[in-house]
Coordinates of C-alpha atoms in Angstrom, one line a residue:
X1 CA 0.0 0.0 0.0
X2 CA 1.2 3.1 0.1
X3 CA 1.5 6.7 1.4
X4 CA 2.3 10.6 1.7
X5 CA 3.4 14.1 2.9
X6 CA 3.2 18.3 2.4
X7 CA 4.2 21.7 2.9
X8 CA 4.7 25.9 3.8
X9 CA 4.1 28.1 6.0
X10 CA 4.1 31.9 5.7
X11 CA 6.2 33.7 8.3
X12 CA 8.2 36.1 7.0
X13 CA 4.8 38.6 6.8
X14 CA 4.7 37.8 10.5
X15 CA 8.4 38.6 11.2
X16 CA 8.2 42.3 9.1
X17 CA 4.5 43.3 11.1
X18 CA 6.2 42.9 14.3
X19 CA 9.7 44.9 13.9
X20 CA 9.5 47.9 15.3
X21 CA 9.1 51.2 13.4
X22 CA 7.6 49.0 10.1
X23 CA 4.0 50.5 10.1
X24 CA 2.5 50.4 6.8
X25 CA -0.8 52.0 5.0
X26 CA -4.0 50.5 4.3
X27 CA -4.4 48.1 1.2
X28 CA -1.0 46.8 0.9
X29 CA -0.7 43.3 -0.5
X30 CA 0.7 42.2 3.5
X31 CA -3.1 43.1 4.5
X32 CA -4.2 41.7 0.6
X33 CA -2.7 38.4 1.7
X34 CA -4.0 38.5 5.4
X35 CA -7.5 38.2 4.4
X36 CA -7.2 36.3 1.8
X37 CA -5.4 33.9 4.4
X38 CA -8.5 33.9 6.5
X39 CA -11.0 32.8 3.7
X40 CA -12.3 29.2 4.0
X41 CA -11.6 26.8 2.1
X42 CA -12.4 22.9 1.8
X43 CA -9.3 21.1 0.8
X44 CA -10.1 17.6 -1.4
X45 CA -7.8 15.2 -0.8
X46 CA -7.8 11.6 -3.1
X47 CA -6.4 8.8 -1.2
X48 CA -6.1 5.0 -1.5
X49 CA -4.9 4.5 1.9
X50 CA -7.9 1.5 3.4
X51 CA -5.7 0.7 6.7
X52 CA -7.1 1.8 9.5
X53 CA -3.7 3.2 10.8
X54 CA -3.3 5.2 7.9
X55 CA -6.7 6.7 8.0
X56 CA -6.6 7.3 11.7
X57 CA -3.3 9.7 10.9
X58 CA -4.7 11.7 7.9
X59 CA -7.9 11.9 10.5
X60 CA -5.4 13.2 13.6
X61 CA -3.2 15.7 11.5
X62 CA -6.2 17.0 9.5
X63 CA -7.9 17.8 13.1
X64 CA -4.6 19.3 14.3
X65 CA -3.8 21.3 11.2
X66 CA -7.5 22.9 11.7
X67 CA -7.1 23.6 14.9
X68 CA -4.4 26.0 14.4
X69 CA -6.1 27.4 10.9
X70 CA -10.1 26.9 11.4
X71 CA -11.1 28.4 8.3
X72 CA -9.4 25.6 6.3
X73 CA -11.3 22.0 6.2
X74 CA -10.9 18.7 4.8
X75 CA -13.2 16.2 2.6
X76 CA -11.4 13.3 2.1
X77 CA -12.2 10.4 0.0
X78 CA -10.6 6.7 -0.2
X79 CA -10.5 5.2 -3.6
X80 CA -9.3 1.6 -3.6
X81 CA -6.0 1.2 -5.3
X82 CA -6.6 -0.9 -8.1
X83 CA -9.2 1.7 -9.0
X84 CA -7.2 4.6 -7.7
X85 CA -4.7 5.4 -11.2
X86 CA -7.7 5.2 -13.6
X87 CA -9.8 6.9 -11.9
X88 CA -6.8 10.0 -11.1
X89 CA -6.7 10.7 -14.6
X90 CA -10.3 10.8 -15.7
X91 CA -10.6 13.5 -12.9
X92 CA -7.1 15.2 -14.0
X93 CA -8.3 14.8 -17.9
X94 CA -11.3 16.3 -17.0
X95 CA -10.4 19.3 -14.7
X96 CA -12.1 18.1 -12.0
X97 CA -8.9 16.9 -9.9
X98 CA -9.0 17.0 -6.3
X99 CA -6.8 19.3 -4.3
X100 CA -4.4 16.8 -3.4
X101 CA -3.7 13.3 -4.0
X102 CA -0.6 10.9 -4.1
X103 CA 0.8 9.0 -6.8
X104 CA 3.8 8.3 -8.9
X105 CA 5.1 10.3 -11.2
X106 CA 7.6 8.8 -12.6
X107 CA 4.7 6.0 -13.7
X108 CA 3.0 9.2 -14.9
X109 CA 5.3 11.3 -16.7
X110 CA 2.4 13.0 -18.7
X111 CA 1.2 14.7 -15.1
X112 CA 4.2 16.8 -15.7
X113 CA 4.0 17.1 -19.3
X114 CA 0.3 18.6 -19.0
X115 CA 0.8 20.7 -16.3
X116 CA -1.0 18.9 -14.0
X117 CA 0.9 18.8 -10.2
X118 CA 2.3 21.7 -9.0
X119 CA 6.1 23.0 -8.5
X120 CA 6.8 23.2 -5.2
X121 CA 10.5 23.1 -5.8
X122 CA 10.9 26.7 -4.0
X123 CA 9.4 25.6 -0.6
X124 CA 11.9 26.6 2.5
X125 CA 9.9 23.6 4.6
X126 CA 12.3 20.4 2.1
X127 CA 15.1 20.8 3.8
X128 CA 12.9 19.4 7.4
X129 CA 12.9 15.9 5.2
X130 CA 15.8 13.3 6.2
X131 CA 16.2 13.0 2.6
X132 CA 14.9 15.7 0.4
X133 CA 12.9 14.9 -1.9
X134 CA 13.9 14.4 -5.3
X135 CA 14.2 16.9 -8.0
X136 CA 13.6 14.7 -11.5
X137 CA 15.7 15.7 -15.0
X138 CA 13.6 19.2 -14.8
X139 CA 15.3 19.9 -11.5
X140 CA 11.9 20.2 -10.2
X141 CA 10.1 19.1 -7.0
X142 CA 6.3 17.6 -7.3
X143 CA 5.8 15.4 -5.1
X144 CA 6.8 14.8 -1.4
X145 CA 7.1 11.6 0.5
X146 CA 5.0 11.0 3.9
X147 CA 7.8 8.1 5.3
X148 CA 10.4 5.8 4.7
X149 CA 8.9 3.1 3.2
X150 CA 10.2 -0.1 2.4
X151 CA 8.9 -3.8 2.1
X152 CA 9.8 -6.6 4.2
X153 CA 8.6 -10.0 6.4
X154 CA 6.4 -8.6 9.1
X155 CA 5.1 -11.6 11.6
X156 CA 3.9 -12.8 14.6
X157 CA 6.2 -13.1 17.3
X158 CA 4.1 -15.5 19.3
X159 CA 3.7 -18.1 16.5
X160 CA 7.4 -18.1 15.8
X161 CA 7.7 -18.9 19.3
X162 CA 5.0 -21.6 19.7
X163 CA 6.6 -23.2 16.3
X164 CA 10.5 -23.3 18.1
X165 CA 11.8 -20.5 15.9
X166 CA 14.1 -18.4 18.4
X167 CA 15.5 -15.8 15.8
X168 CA 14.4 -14.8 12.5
X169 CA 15.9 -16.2 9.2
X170 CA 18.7 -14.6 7.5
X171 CA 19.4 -16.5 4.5
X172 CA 16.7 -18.1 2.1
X173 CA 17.5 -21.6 3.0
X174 CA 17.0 -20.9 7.0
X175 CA 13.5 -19.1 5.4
X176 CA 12.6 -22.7 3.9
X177 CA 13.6 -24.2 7.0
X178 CA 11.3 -21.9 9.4
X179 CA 8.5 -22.3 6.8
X180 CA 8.6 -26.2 7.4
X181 CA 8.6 -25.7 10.9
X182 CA 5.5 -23.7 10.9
X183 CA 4.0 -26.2 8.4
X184 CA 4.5 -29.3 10.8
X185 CA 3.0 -27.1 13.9
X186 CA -0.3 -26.9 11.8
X187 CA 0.6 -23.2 11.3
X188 CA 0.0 -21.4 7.5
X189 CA 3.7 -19.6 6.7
X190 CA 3.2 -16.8 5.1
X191 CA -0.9 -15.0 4.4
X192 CA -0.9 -13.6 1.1
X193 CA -3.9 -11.5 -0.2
X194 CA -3.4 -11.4 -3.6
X195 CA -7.1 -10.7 -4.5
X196 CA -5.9 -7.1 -3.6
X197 CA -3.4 -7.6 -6.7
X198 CA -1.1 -4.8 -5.2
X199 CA -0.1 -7.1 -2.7
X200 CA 1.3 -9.6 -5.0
X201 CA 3.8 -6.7 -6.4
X202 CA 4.5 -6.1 -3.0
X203 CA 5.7 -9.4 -2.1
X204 CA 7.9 -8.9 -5.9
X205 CA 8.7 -5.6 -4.3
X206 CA 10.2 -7.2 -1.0
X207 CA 12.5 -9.9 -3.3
X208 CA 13.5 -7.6 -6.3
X209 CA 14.8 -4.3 -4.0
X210 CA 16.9 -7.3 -1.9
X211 CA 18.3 -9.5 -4.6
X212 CA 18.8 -6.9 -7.5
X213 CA 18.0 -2.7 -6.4
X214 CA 21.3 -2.5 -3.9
X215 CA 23.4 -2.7 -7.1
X216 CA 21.9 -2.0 -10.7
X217 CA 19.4 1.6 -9.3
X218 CA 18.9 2.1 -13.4
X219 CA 17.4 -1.7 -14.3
X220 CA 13.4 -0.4 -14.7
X221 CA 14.7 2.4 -16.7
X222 CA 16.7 0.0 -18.7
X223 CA 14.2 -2.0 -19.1
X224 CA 11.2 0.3 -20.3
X225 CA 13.8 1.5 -22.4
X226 CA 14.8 -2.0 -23.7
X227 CA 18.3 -1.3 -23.1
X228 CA 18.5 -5.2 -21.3
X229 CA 15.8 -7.9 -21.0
X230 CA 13.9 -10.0 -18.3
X231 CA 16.0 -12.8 -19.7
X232 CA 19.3 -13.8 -19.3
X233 CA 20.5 -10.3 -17.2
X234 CA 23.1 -11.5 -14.9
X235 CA 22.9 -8.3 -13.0
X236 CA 19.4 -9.0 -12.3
X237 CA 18.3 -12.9 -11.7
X238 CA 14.7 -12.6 -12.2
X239 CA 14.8 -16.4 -12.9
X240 CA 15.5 -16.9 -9.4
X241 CA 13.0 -14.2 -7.9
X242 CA 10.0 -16.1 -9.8
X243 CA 11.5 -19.5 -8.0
X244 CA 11.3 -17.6 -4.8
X245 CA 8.0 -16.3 -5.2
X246 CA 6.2 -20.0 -6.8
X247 CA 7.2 -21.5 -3.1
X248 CA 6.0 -17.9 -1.0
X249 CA 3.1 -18.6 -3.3
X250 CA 3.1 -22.5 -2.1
X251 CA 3.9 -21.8 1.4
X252 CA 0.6 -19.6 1.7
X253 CA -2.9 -20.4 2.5
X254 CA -5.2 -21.7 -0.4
X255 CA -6.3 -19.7 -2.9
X256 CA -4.0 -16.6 -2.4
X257 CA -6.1 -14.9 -5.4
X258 CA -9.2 -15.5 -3.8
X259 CA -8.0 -13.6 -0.4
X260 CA -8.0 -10.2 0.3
X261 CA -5.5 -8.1 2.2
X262 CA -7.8 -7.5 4.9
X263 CA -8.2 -11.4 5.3
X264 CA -4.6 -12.0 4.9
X265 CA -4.4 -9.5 7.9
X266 CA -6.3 -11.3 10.1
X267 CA -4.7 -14.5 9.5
X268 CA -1.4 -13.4 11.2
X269 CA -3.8 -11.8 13.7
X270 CA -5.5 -14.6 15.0
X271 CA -2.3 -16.9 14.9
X272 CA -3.1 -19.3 12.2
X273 CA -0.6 -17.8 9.8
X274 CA 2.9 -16.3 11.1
X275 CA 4.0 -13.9 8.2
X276 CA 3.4 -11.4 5.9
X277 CA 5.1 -10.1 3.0
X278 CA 4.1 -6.3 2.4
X279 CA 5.3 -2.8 3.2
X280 CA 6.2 -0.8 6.2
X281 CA 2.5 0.1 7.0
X282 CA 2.0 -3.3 7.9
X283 CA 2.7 -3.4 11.5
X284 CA 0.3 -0.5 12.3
X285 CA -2.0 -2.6 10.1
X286 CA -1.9 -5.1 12.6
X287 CA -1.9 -3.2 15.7
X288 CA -5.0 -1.7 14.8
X289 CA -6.9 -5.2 14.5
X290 CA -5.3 -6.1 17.9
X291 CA -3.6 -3.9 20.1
X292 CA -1.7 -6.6 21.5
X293 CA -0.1 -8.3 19.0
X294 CA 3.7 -8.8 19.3
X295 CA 5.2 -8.0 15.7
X296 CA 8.7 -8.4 14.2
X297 CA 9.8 -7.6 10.7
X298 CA 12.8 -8.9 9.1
X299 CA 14.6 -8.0 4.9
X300 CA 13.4 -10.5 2.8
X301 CA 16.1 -12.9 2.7
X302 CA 16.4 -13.4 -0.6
X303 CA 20.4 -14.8 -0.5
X304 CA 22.5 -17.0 1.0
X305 CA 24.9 -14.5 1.8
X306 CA 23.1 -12.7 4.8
X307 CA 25.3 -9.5 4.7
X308 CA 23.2 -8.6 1.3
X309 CA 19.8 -9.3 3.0
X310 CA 18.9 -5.6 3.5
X311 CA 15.9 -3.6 4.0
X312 CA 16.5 -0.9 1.2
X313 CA 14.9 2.6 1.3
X314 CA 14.9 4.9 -1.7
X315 CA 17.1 8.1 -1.9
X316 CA 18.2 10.9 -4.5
X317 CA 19.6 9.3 -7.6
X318 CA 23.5 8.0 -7.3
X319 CA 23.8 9.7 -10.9
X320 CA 22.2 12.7 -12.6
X321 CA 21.6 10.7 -15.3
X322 CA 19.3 8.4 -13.1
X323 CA 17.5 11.5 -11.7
X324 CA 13.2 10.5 -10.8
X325 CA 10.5 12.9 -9.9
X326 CA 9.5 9.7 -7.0
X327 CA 6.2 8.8 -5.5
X328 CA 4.0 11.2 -2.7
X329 CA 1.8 14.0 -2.1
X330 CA 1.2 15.9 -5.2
X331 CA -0.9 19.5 -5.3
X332 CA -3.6 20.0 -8.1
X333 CA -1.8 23.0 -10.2
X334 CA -4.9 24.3 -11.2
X335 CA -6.7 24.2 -7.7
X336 CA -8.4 27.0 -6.5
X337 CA -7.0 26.4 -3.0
X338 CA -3.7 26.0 -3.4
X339 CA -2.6 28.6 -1.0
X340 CA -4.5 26.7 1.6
X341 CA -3.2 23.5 0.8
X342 CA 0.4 24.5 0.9
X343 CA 0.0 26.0 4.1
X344 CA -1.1 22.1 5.2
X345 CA 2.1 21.1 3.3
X346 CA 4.1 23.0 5.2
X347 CA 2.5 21.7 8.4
X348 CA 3.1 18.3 7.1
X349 CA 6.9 18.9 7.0
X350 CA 6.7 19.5 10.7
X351 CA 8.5 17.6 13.9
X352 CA 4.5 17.8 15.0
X353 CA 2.7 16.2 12.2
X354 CA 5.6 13.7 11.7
X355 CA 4.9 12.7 15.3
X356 CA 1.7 12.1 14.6
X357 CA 2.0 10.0 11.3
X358 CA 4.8 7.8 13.3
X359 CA 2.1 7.4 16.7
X360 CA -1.1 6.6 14.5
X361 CA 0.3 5.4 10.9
X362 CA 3.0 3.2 12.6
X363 CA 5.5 3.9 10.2
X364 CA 8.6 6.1 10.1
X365 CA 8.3 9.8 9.4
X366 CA 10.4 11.1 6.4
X367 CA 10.8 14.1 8.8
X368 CA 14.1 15.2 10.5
X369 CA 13.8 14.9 14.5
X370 CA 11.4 12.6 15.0
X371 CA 10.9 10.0 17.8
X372 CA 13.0 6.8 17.3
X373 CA 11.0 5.2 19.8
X374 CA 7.0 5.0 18.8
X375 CA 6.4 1.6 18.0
X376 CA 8.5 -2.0 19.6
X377 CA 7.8 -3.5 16.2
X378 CA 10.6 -1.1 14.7
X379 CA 13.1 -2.2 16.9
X380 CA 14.3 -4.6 14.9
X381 CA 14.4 -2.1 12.0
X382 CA 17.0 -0.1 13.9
X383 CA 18.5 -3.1 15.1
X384 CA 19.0 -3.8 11.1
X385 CA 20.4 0.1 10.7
X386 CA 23.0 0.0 13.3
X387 CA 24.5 -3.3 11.8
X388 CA 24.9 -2.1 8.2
X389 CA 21.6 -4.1 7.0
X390 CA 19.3 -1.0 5.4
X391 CA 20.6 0.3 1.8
X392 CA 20.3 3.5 0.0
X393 CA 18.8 2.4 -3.4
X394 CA 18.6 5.6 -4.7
X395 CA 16.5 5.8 -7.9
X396 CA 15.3 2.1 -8.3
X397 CA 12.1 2.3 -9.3
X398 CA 10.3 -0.6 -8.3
X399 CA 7.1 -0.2 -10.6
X400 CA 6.9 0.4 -14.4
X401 CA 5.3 3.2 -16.9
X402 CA 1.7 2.1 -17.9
X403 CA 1.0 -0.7 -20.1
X404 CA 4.3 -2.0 -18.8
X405 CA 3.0 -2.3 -15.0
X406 CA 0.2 -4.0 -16.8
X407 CA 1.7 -6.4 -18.5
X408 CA 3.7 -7.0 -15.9
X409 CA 1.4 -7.5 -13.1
X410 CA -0.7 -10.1 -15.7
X411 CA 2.7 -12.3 -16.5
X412 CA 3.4 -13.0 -12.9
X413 CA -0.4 -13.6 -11.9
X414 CA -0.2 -16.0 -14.7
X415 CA 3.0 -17.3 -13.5
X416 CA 2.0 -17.8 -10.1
X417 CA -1.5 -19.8 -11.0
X418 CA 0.0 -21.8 -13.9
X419 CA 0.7 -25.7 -13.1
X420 CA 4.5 -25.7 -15.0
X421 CA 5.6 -22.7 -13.8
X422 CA 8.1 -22.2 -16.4
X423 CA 10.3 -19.3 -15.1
X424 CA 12.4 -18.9 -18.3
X425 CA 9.5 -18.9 -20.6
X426 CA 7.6 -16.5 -18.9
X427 CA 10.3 -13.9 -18.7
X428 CA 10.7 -14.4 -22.6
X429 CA 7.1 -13.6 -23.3
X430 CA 7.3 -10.0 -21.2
X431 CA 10.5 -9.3 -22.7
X432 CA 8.3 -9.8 -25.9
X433 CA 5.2 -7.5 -24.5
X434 CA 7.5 -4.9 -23.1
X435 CA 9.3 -4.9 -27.1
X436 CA 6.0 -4.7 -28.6
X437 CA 4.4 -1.8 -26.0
X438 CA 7.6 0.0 -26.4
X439 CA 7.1 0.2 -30.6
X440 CA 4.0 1.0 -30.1
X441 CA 5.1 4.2 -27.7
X442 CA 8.0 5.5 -30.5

């Protein structure tokens, strides 16, 4: 799943009314831009956030951010992702785009091209992000990111312990070994909820930003640009990420395509399945459906060589030439409350509202000074930190432009649910859908 962040405040006016000796006439723009300040306005915001965690933090900070500004409210409304892209650019096409709303861009170049999001490259408030957010070949900022995301194993640490496990796995075979363990104690592995088909990708996600992101931050560029293929890249095993995925795909409850991620949830709530392949929103997923449950989260362990089994976050391209516009919060350019909106931005960038999104989102704040310390689940993620196990990617980009995501997301459903499972001929027929798709695009 996924998620977001904003933007500015306006106190330099502020600073000037209150020095001494700086009185000013009647109908300057200061007193122009101090009413128009305390207009209302009803900011829109388009989400696809369905987690309770997530929705109780856009709920907490909206509250708080209208507290301190009261003529400036919020209708928000959740679209489910698999709708959520189509749906964004019938409103965008047709001018009736919310205020706000998250996506990626660089899966949506054309947002740029028509003008759609707008620059907020100018904005004092992005130097209050741990890593600011990327500027793409323009040079421009549109879009700002709400946390450090990443994808992982997330689980129960009470069935572990009922099923003998004493540590987590490090290397794929001690990940097959753990999975048998659970299997013999009656116990489902891993809950998959691939009827939400986002969390398929995701559990892609967790294998593909281990085993191949850390060193090649340009393959999906390469690819859409059919600079190298799905087949036969020795930087970029995909022969053995399908093999890994066919047995998550095995080691899960039946019919993974007939569960939901809300389903898959309760599973590792209620015990009868230990893990969960996803993103960092997972363990405030969890918590939400009980309080009580004690969660871990470990890399994917995609090697044997544990040293390159690595929770990888995304930063600002290694090269210029690898420069990406990223996934966040975007602003409507043609809004009629974008003043409004980047005043909530600029509250969004703040020690307070990151705070918040860490205590009710359960995930980590992309905002310098937060609290290390809001949720025992991350312990283990600092734990991974302080020993050298989370990587910069930079630039990878995980998902692809379009018809490519399509096609993607079709060949490993197809993959997955087919009885040979032939891992070489599947990556030779979307190397032949990403050629055809791509001379269709010249």
């Amino acid at each position: 799943m996924k998620k977001r962040i904003a933007l500015i405040a306006a106190a330099a006016l502020m600073v000037l009314s209150a020095m001494p000796g700086c009185s000013k006439p009647s109908g300057t723009t200061s007193e122009t831009q101090s009413k128009a300040s305390e207009q209302k306005a009803v900011i829109t915001w388009m989400h696809h956030v369905q987690e309770e965690s997530g929705v109780q933090y856009m709920k907490k900070s909206t509250e708080a951010f209208t507290k301190k500004n009261p003529n400036i409210t919020f209708e928000l409304t959740m679209v489910p992702q698999d709708n959520y892209p189509t749906l964004l650019k019938s409103k965008l096409a047709a001018g009736d785009a919310p205020d706000m709303f998250d996506v990626d861009l660089d899966q949506n170049p054309g947002f740029i091209k028509s003008g759609y999001v707008y620059d907020m490259s100018k904005q004092p408030w992005l130097h209050n992000f741990i890593t600011e957010p990327p500027a793409g070949p323009d040079g421009k900022v549109y879009a700002i990111p709400t946390s450090i995301a990443f994808f992982g194993v997330f689980y129960n640490k009470d069935v572990f312990k009922t099923a003998g496990i004493s540590s987590t796995p490090t290397t794929w075979s001690e990940f097959q070994q753990d999975c048998s363990k659970l299997k013999s104690k009656g116990i489902i592995p891993i809950a998959s909820g691939y009827k939400d088909l986002w969390t398929m990708t995701c559990s892609f996600h967790a294998d593909k930003m281990t085993a191949i992101a850390p060193n090649y931050e340009d393959w999906t560029k390469q690819l859409e640009n059919r600079k190298v293929t799905w087949a036969n890249n020795p930087k970029a095993d995909m022969n053995s990420v399908l093999k890994r995925q066919a047995y998550v795909y095995d080691n899960s409850q039946k019919d993974p395509f007939g569960t939901t991620w809300d389903a898959a949830q309760d599973l590792v709530v209620t015990g009868k399945a230990a893990m969960i392949i996803n993103g960092s929103w997972t363990p405030g997923n969890l918590e939400t459906k009980d309080s009580k449950i004690n969660v871990g989260m470990f890399p994917f362990p995609s090697s044997e060589d544990a040293s390159k089994n690595v929770f990888a976050i995304n930063g600002n391209a290694k090269t210029k030439a690898n420069a990406y516009y990223g996934m966040g919060q975007c602003v409507y350019s043609k809004s009629k409350n974008v003043d409004a909106v980047m005043k909530y931005m600029a509250f969004r960038a703040t020690v307070e509202d990151g705070n918040l999104y860490q205590q009710y989102a359960k995930q980590l704040s992309a905002v310098k000074g937060c609290s290390s310390n809001f949720d025992p689940s991350y312990k283990e993620w600092f734990d991974a930190q302080k020993n050298g196990l989370v990587a910069d990617i930079g630039a990878f980009r995980r998902d692809y432009s379009g018809q490519l995501d399509t096609a993607y997301n079709n060949t490993m459903t197809n993959f997955l649910m087919s009885k040979d499972r032939n891992a070489a001929a599947t990556l030779k027929s979307l190397d032949a859908q990403f050629d055809k798709i791509a001379n269709l695009n010249k």
